[in-house]
Coordinates of C-alpha atoms and ligand atoms in Angstrom, one line a residue:
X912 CA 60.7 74.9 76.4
X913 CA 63.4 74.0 73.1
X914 CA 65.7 76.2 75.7
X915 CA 65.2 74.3 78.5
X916 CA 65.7 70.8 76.6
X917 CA 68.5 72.3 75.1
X918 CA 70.2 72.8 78.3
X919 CA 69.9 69.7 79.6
X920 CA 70.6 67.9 76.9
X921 CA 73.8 69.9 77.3
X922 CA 74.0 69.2 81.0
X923 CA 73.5 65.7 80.1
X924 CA 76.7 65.9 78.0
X925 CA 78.5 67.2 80.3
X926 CA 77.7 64.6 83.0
X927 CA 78.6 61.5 80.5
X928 CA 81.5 62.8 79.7
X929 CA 82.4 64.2 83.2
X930 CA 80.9 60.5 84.5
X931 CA 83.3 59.2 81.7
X932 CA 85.9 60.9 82.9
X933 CA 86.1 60.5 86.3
X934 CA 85.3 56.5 86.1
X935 CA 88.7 56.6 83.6
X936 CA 90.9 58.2 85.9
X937 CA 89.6 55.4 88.9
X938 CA 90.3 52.8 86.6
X939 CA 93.6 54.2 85.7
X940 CA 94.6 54.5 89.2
X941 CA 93.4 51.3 90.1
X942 CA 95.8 49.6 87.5
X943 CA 98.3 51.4 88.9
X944 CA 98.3 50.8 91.9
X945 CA 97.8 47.2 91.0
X946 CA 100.7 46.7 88.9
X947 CA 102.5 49.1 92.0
X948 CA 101.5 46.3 94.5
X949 CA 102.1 43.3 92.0
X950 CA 105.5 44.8 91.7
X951 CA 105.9 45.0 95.2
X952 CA 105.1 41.4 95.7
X953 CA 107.5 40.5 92.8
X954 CA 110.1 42.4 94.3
X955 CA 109.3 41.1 98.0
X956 CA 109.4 37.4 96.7
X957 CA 112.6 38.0 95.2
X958 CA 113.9 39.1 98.0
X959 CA 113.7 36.7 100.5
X960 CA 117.0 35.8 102.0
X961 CA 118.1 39.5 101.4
X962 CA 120.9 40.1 104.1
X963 CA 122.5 43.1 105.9
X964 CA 125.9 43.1 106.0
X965 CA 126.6 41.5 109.4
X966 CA 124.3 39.0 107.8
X967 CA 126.1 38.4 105.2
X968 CA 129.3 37.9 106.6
X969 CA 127.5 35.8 109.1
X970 CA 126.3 34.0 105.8
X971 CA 129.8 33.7 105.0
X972 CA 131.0 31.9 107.6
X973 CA 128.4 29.5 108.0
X974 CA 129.3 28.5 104.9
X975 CA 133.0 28.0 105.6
X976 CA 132.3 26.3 108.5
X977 CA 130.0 23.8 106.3
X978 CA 132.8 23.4 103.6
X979 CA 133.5 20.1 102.1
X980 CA 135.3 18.9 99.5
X981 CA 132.9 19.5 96.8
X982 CA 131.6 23.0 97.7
X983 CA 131.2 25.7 95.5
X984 CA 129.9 29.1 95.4
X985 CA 131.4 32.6 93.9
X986 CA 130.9 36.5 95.2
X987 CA 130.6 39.3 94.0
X988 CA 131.6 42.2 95.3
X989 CA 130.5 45.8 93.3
X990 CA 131.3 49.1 94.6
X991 CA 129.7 52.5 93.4
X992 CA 132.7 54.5 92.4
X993 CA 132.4 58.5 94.0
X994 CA 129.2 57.7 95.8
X995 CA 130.0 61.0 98.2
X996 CA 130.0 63.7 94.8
X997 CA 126.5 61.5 94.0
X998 CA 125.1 62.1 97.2
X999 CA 126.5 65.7 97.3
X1000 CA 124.5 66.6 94.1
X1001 CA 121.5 64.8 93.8
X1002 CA 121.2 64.0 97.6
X1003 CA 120.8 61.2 100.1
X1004 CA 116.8 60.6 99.0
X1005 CA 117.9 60.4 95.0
X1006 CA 120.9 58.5 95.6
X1007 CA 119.0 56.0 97.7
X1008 CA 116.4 55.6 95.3
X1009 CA 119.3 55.1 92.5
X1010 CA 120.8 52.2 94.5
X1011 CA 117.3 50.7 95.3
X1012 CA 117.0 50.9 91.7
X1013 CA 120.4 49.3 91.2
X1014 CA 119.5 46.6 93.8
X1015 CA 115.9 45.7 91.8
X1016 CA 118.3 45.5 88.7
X1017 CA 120.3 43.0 90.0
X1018 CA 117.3 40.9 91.4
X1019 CA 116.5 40.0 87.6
X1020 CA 120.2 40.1 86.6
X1021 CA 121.6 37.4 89.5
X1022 CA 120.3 33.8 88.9
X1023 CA 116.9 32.5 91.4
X1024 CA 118.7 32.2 94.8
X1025 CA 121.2 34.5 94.8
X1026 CA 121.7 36.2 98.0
X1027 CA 122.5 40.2 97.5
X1028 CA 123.2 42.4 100.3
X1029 CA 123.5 46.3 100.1
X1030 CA 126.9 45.8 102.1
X1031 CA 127.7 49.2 102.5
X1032 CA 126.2 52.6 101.7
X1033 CA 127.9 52.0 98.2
X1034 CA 128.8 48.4 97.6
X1035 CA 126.9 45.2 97.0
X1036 CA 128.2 42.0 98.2
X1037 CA 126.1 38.9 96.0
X1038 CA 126.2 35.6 97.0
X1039 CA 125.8 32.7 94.1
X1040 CA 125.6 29.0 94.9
X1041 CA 126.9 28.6 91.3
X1042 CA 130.2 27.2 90.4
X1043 CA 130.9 29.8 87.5
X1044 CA 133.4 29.3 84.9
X1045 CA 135.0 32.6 83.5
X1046 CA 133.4 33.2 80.8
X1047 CA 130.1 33.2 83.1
X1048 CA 131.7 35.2 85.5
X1049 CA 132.8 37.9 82.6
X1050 CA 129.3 37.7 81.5
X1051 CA 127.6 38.3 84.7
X1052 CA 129.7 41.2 85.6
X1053 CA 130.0 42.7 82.3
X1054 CA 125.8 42.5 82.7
X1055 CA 125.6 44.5 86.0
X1056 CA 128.3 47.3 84.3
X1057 CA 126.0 48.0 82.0
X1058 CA 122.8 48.0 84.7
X1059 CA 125.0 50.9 86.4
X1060 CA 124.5 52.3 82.9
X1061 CA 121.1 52.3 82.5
X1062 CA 120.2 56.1 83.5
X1063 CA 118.3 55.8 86.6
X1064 CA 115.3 58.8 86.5
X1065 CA 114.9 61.0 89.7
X1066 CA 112.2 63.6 90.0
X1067 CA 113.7 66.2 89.1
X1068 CA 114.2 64.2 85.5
X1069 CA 118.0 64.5 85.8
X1070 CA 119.3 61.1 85.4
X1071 CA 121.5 59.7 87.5
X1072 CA 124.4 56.9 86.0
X1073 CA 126.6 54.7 88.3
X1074 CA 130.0 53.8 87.5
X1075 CA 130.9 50.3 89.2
X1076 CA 134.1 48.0 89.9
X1077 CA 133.8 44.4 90.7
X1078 CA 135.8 42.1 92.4
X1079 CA 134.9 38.6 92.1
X1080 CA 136.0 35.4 94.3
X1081 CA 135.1 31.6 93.9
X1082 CA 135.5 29.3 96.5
X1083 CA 138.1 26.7 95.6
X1084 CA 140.2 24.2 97.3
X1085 CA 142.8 26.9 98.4
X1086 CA 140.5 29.2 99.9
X1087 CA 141.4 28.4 103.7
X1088 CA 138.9 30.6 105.1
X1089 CA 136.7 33.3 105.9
X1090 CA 139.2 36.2 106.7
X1091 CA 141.4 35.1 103.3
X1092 CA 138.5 34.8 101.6
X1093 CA 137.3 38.3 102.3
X1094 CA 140.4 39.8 101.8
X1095 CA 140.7 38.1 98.0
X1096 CA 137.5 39.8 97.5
X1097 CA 139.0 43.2 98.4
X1098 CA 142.3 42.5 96.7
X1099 CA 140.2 41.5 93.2
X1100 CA 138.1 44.9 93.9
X1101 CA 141.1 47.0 94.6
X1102 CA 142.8 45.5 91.2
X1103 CA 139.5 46.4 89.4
X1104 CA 139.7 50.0 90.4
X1105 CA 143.6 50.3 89.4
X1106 CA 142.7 49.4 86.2
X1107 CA 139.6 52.2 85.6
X1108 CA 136.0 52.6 86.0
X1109 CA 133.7 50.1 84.7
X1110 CA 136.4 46.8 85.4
X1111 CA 135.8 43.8 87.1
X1112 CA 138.9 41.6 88.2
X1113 CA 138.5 37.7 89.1
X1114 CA 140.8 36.8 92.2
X1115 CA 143.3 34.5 90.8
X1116 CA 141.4 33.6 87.8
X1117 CA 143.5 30.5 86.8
X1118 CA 143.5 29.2 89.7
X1119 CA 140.0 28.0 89.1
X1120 CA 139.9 25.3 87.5
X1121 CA 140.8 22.0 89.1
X1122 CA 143.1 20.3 86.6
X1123 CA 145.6 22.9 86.5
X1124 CA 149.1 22.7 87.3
X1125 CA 148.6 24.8 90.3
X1126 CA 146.4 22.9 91.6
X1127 CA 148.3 19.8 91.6
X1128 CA 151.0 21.4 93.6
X1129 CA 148.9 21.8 96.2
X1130 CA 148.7 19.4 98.0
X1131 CA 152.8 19.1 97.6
X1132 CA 153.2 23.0 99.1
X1133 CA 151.3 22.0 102.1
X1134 CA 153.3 19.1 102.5
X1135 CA 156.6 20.9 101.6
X1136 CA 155.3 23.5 104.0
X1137 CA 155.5 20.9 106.9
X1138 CA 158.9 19.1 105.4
X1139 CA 160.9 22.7 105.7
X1140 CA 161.2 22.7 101.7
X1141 CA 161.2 26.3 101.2
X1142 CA 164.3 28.3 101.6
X1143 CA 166.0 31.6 101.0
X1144 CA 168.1 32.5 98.4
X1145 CA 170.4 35.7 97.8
X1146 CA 170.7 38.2 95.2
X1147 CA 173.8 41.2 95.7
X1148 CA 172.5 44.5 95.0
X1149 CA 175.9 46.9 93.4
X1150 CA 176.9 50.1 94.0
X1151 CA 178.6 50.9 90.6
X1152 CA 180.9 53.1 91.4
X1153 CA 182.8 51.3 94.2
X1154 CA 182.3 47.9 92.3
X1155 CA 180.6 46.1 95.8
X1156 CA 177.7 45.1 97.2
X1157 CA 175.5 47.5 99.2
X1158 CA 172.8 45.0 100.1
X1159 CA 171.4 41.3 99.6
X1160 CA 167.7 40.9 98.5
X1161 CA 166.2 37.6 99.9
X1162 CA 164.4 35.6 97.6
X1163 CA 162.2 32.8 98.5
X1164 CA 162.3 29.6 97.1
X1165 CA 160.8 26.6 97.0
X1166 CA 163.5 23.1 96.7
X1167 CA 161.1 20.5 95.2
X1168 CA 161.9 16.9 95.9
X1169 CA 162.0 16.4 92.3
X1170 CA 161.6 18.8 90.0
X1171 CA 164.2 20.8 91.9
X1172 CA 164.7 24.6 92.6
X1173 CA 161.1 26.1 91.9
X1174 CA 160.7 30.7 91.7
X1175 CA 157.7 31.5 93.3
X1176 CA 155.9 32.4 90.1
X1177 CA 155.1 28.2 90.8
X1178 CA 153.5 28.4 94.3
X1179 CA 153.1 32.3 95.2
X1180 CA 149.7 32.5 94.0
X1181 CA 148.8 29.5 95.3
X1182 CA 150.2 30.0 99.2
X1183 CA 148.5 34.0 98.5
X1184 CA 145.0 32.8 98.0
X1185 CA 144.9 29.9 101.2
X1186 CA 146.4 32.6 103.0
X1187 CA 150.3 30.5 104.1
X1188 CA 152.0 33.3 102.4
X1189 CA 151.3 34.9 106.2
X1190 CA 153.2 32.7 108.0
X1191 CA 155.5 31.6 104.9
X1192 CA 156.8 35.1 105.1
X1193 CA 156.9 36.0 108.7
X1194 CA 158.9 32.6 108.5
X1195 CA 161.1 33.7 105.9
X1196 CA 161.6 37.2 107.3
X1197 CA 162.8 35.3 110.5
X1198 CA 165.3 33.3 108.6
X1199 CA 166.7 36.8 106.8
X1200 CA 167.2 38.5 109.9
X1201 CA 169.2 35.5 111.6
X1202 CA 171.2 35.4 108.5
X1203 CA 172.2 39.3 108.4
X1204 CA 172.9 39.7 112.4
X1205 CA 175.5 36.5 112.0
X1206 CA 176.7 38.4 109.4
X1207 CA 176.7 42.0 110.3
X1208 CA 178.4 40.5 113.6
X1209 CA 181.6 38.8 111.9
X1210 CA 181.6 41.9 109.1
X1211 CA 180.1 44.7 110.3
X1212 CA 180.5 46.3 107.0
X1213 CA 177.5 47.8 106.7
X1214 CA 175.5 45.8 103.6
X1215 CA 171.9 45.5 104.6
X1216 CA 169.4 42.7 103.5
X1217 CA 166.0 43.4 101.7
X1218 CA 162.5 41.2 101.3
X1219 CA 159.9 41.6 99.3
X1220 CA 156.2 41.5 100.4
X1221 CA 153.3 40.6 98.6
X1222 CA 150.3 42.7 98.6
X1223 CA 148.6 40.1 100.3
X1224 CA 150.8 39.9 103.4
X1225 CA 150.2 43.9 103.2
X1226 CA 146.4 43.1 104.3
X1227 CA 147.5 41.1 107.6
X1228 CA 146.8 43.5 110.9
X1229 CA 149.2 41.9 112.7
X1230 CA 152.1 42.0 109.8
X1231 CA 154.0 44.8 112.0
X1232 CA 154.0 43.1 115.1
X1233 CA 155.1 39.9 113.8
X1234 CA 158.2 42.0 112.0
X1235 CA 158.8 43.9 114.7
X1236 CA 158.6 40.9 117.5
X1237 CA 161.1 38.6 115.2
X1238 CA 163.9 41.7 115.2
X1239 CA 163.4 42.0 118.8
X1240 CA 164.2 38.5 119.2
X1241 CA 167.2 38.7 116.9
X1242 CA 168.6 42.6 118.6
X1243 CA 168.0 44.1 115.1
X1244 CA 166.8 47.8 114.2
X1245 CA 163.7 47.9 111.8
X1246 CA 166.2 50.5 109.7
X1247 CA 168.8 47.6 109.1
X1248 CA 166.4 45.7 106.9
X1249 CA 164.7 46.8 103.7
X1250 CA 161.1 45.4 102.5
X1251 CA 160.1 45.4 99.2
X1252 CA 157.2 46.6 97.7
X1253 CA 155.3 46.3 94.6
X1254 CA 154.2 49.9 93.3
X1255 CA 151.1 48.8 92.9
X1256 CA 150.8 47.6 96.6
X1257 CA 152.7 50.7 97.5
X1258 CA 149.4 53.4 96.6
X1259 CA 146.4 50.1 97.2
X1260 CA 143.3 52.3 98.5
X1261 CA 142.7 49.3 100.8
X1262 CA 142.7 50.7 104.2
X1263 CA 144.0 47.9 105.7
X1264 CA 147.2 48.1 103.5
X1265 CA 147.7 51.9 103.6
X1266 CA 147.6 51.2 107.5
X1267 CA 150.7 48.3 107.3
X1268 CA 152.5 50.5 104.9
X1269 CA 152.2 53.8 107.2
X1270 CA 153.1 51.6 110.2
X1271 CA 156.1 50.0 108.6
X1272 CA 157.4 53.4 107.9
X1273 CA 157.0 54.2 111.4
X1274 CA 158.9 51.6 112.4
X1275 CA 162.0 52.6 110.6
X1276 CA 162.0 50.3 108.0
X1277 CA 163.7 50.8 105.2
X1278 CA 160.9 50.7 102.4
X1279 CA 161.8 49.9 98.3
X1280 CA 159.4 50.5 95.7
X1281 CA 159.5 47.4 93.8
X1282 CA 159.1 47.0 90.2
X1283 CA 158.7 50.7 89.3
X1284 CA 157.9 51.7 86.0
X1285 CA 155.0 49.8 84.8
X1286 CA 152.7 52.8 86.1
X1287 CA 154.5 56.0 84.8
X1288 CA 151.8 57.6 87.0
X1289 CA 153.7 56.4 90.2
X1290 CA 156.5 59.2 90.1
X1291 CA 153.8 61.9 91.1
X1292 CA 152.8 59.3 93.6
X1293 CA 156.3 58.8 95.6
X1294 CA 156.2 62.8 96.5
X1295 CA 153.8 61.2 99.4
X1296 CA 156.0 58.3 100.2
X1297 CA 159.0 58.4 102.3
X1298 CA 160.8 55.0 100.9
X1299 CA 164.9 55.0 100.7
X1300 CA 164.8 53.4 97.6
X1301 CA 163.1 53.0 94.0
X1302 CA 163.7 49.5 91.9
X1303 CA 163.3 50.1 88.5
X1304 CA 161.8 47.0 86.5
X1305 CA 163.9 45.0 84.2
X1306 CA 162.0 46.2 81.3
X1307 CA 161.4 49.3 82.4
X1308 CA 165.2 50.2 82.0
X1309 CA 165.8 47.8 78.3
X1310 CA 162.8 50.2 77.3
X1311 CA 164.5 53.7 78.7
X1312 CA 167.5 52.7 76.9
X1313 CA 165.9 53.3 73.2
X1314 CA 162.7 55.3 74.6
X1315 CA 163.4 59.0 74.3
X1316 CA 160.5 60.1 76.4
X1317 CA 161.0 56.9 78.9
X1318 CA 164.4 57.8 79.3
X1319 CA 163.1 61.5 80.5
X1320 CA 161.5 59.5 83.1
X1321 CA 164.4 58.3 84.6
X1322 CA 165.9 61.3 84.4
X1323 CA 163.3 62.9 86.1
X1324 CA 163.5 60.3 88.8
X1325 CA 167.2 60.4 89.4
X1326 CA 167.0 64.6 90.0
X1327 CA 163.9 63.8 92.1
X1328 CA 165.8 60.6 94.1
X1329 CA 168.6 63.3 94.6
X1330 CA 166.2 66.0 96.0
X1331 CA 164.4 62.9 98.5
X1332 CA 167.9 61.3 99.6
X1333 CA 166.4 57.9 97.7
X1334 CA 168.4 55.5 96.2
X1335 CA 167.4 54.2 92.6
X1336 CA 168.5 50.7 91.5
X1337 CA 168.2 49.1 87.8
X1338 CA 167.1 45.6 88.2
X1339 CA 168.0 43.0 86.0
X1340 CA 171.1 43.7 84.8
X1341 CA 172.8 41.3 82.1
X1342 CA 175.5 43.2 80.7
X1343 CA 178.0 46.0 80.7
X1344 CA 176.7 47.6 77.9
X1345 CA 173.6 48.0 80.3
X1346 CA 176.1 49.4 82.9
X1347 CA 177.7 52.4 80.6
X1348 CA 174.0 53.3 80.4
X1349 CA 172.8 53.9 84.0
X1350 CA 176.5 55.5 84.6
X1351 CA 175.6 58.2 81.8
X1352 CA 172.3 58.8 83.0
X1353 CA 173.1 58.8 86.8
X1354 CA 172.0 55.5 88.3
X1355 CA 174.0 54.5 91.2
X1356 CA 173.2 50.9 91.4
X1357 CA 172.2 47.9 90.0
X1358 CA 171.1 44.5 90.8
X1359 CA 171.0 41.7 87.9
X1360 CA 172.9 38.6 86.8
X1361 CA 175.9 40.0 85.9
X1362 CA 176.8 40.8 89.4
X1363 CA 175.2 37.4 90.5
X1364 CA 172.2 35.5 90.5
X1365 CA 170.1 34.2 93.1
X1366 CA 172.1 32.0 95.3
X1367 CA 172.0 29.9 98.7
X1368 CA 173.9 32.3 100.9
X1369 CA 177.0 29.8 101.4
X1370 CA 177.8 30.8 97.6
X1371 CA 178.3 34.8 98.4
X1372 CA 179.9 34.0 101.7
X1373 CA 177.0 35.6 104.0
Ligands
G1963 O1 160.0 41.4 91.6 P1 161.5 41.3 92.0 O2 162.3 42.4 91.5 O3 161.6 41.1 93.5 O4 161.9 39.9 91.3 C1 163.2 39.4 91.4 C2 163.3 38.3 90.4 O5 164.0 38.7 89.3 C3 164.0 37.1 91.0 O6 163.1 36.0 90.9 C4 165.2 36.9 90.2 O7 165.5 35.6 89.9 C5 164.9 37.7 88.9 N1 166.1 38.3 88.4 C6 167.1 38.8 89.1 N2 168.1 39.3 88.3 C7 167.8 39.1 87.0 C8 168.3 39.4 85.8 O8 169.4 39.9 85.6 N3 167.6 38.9 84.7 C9 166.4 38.3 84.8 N4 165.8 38.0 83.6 N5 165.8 38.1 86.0 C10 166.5 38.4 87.1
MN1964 MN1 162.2 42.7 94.8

């Protein structure tokens, strides 16, 4: 009998606690999957007005279309940097879940009524209505760094971190459209990347605000544009040796109706971003080449004529053709005119400018690497490159002249220019001091105000 109550008085105990149990664990899962679903509904809310990428673009346009004077809106544009190793080692399911992750991040990060599009497999594209100064801008992106950061868990507890690069555009008065507008976006990216992991880069940052000097001009360049303002000025490039000129580099410039002969460091940014630097070029390139067949006609003594193109003009598809069609029309050969390119430009990642670059060679055009120096890097880099001459940068040589280890870089370079039958040329040349130097050190030409500046060709006889 005691037996018996003992043992269900145990069985008792063992139902609470099992009834206990069980009841818990519902309870448990019910909140769960309550706060799963709330999430959900959080998350679907949010994301109403999520676009795909031909969505976005579609977006995009619409927007362009609907333009006035006082529209504003800024993009972001944040790629995952080596999503293919990512994918590789945690595969396609992890890194999905990592940019889904990523994505729900940027929900809470982007203000109410952003629109944020998993562009590609790994880049977001966001779309804000908000006209950001910089120091927002720098904010929000330095924000969505940091959410890359965050260690994103996978199941099999190894954490996954994303390193990102953003490039970010606002619309402004001298965005002209959709196409220029993208390609600012990819421009600002590509700079991002240059400078390392973890960067963003705002397109043309001073540009932004609408009292600046820049902005004033505007409305004068597209004027000037149509009153034929802009013209081409010359600048000899020496061979030291024989004392003469080898070549002319065309330099545009910009005769103001009242403040007089303007460089392009006043307008180039401005024509880059509206996108007139495409036809301002193609227009200048015309000029140069009428210019150099008169005068390889009456001289015939071999001096070629060089221009310089912007990284911007490098992301026109139909760059080539236009080149090509103008020296058709003029009976000039692609390898009687050099273009000049900015290192920088010269290795861009940007497909679109690798293409132009790969094409131009090609074509049998005589490439320069423009402004070399700033990235020491770059001399590994030109073992890919067939180009038929190197520009060293003004202050790349004043620094090689007192720099032991810069001046083993030029060395370097003028055995290697040997070895690839390229020709190296000092820029900015003042003096003769300057002169001695590159002679010693095996530097065949020079370009710079001491053999002559900038000039309208009348003043070199060309
Ligand atoms: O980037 P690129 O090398 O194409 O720039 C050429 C610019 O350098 C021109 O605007 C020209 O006026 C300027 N320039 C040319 N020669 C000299 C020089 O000897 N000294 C200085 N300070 N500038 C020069
Ligand atoms: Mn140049």
């Amino acid at each position: 009998m005691l037996a018996s109550t003992t043992l269900s008085t145990g069985v008792n105990i063992f139902l609470t606690i099992l009834i206990v149990l069980v009841s818990g664990a519902a309870i448990f899962f019910l909140i769960l999957g309550i706060r799963k679903e709330r999430a959900r509904f959080i998350n679907s809310k949010l994301k109403t007005g999520a676009l795909d990428k031909n969505g976005f673009d579609e977006y995009l346009k619409k927007r362009f279309a609907s333009a006035g004077k006082n529209t504003h809106f800024t993009v972001f544009y944040i790629e995952i940097n080596d999503a293919k190793p990512l994918i590789q080692s945690f595969g396609e399911k992890q890194y999905k879940n990592a940019v889904a992750t990523l994505e729900d991040r940027f929900y809470k990060l982007f203000p109410k009524g952003a629109r944020i599009c998993n562009y590609e497999y790994d880049a977001f594209t966001v779309f804000c209505e908000e006209d950001f100064d910089k120091k927002e801008i720098s904010d929000i992106s330095a924000f969505c760094l940091l959410e890359g950061h965050k260690p994103i868990g996978t199941i099999s507890r190894v954490r996954i971190e994303l390193d990102l690069n953003i490039g970010v555009c606002s619309y402004n008065a001298f965005s002209a459209d959709f196409d220029t507008f993208k390609q600012n976006l990819e421009l600002a990216l590509a700079t991002s990347k240059r400078s390392g992991l973890n960067k963003f880069t705002v397109y043309s940052a001073d540009l932004m605000g609408s009292d600046t000097e820049e902005y004033r001009y505007y409305q004068e360049i597209k004027q000037a544009i149509e009153d034929k303002e802009f013209t081409l000025y010359y600048q000899p490039i020496f061979d030291l040796a024989a004392n003469k000129p080898i070549a002319y580099e065309t330099l545009l410039r910009w005769n103001h109706k009242t403040l007089g002969v303007l460089s392009p460091a006043k307008f180039l940014t401005i024509i880059e971003q509206s996108g007139d630097i495409n036809w301002v070029g193609t227009w200048a390139f015309e000029q140069m080449v009428v210019t150099y067949a008169k005068h390889r006609d009456e001289h015939n003594d071999g001096i070629i004529f060089t221009m310089n193109l912007s990284p911007k003009q490098l992301m026109n598809p139909k760059l080539v053709e236009d080149l090509r069609r103008i020296l058709k029309k003029h009976r000039v050969n692609a390898n009687e005119v050099g273009l000049e390119i900015v290192e920088n430009a010269m290795f861009d990642k940007v497909p679109q400018v690798k293409e132009n670059i790969e094409r131009l060679v090609q074509s049998g055009f005589l490439i320069a690497v423009d402004d070399f120096g700033l990235e020491m890097s770059s001399l590994k880099m030109l073992e890919n490159l067939q180009c038929q001459f190197v520009k060293l940068d003004k202050s790349f040589v004043e620094q090689s002249q007192d720099d032991f280890l810069i001046g083993g870089v030029v060395d370097a370079l003028v055995g290697y220019a040997e070895k690839k039958q390229f020709k190296v040329v000092a820029e900015g040349v003042e003096d003769d001091v300057t002169i001695e130097f590159l002679k010693e050190r095996g530097i065949a030409y020079g370009q710079g105000y001491f053999f002559g500046k900038p000039l309208p060709p009348e003043e070199y006889g060309i």
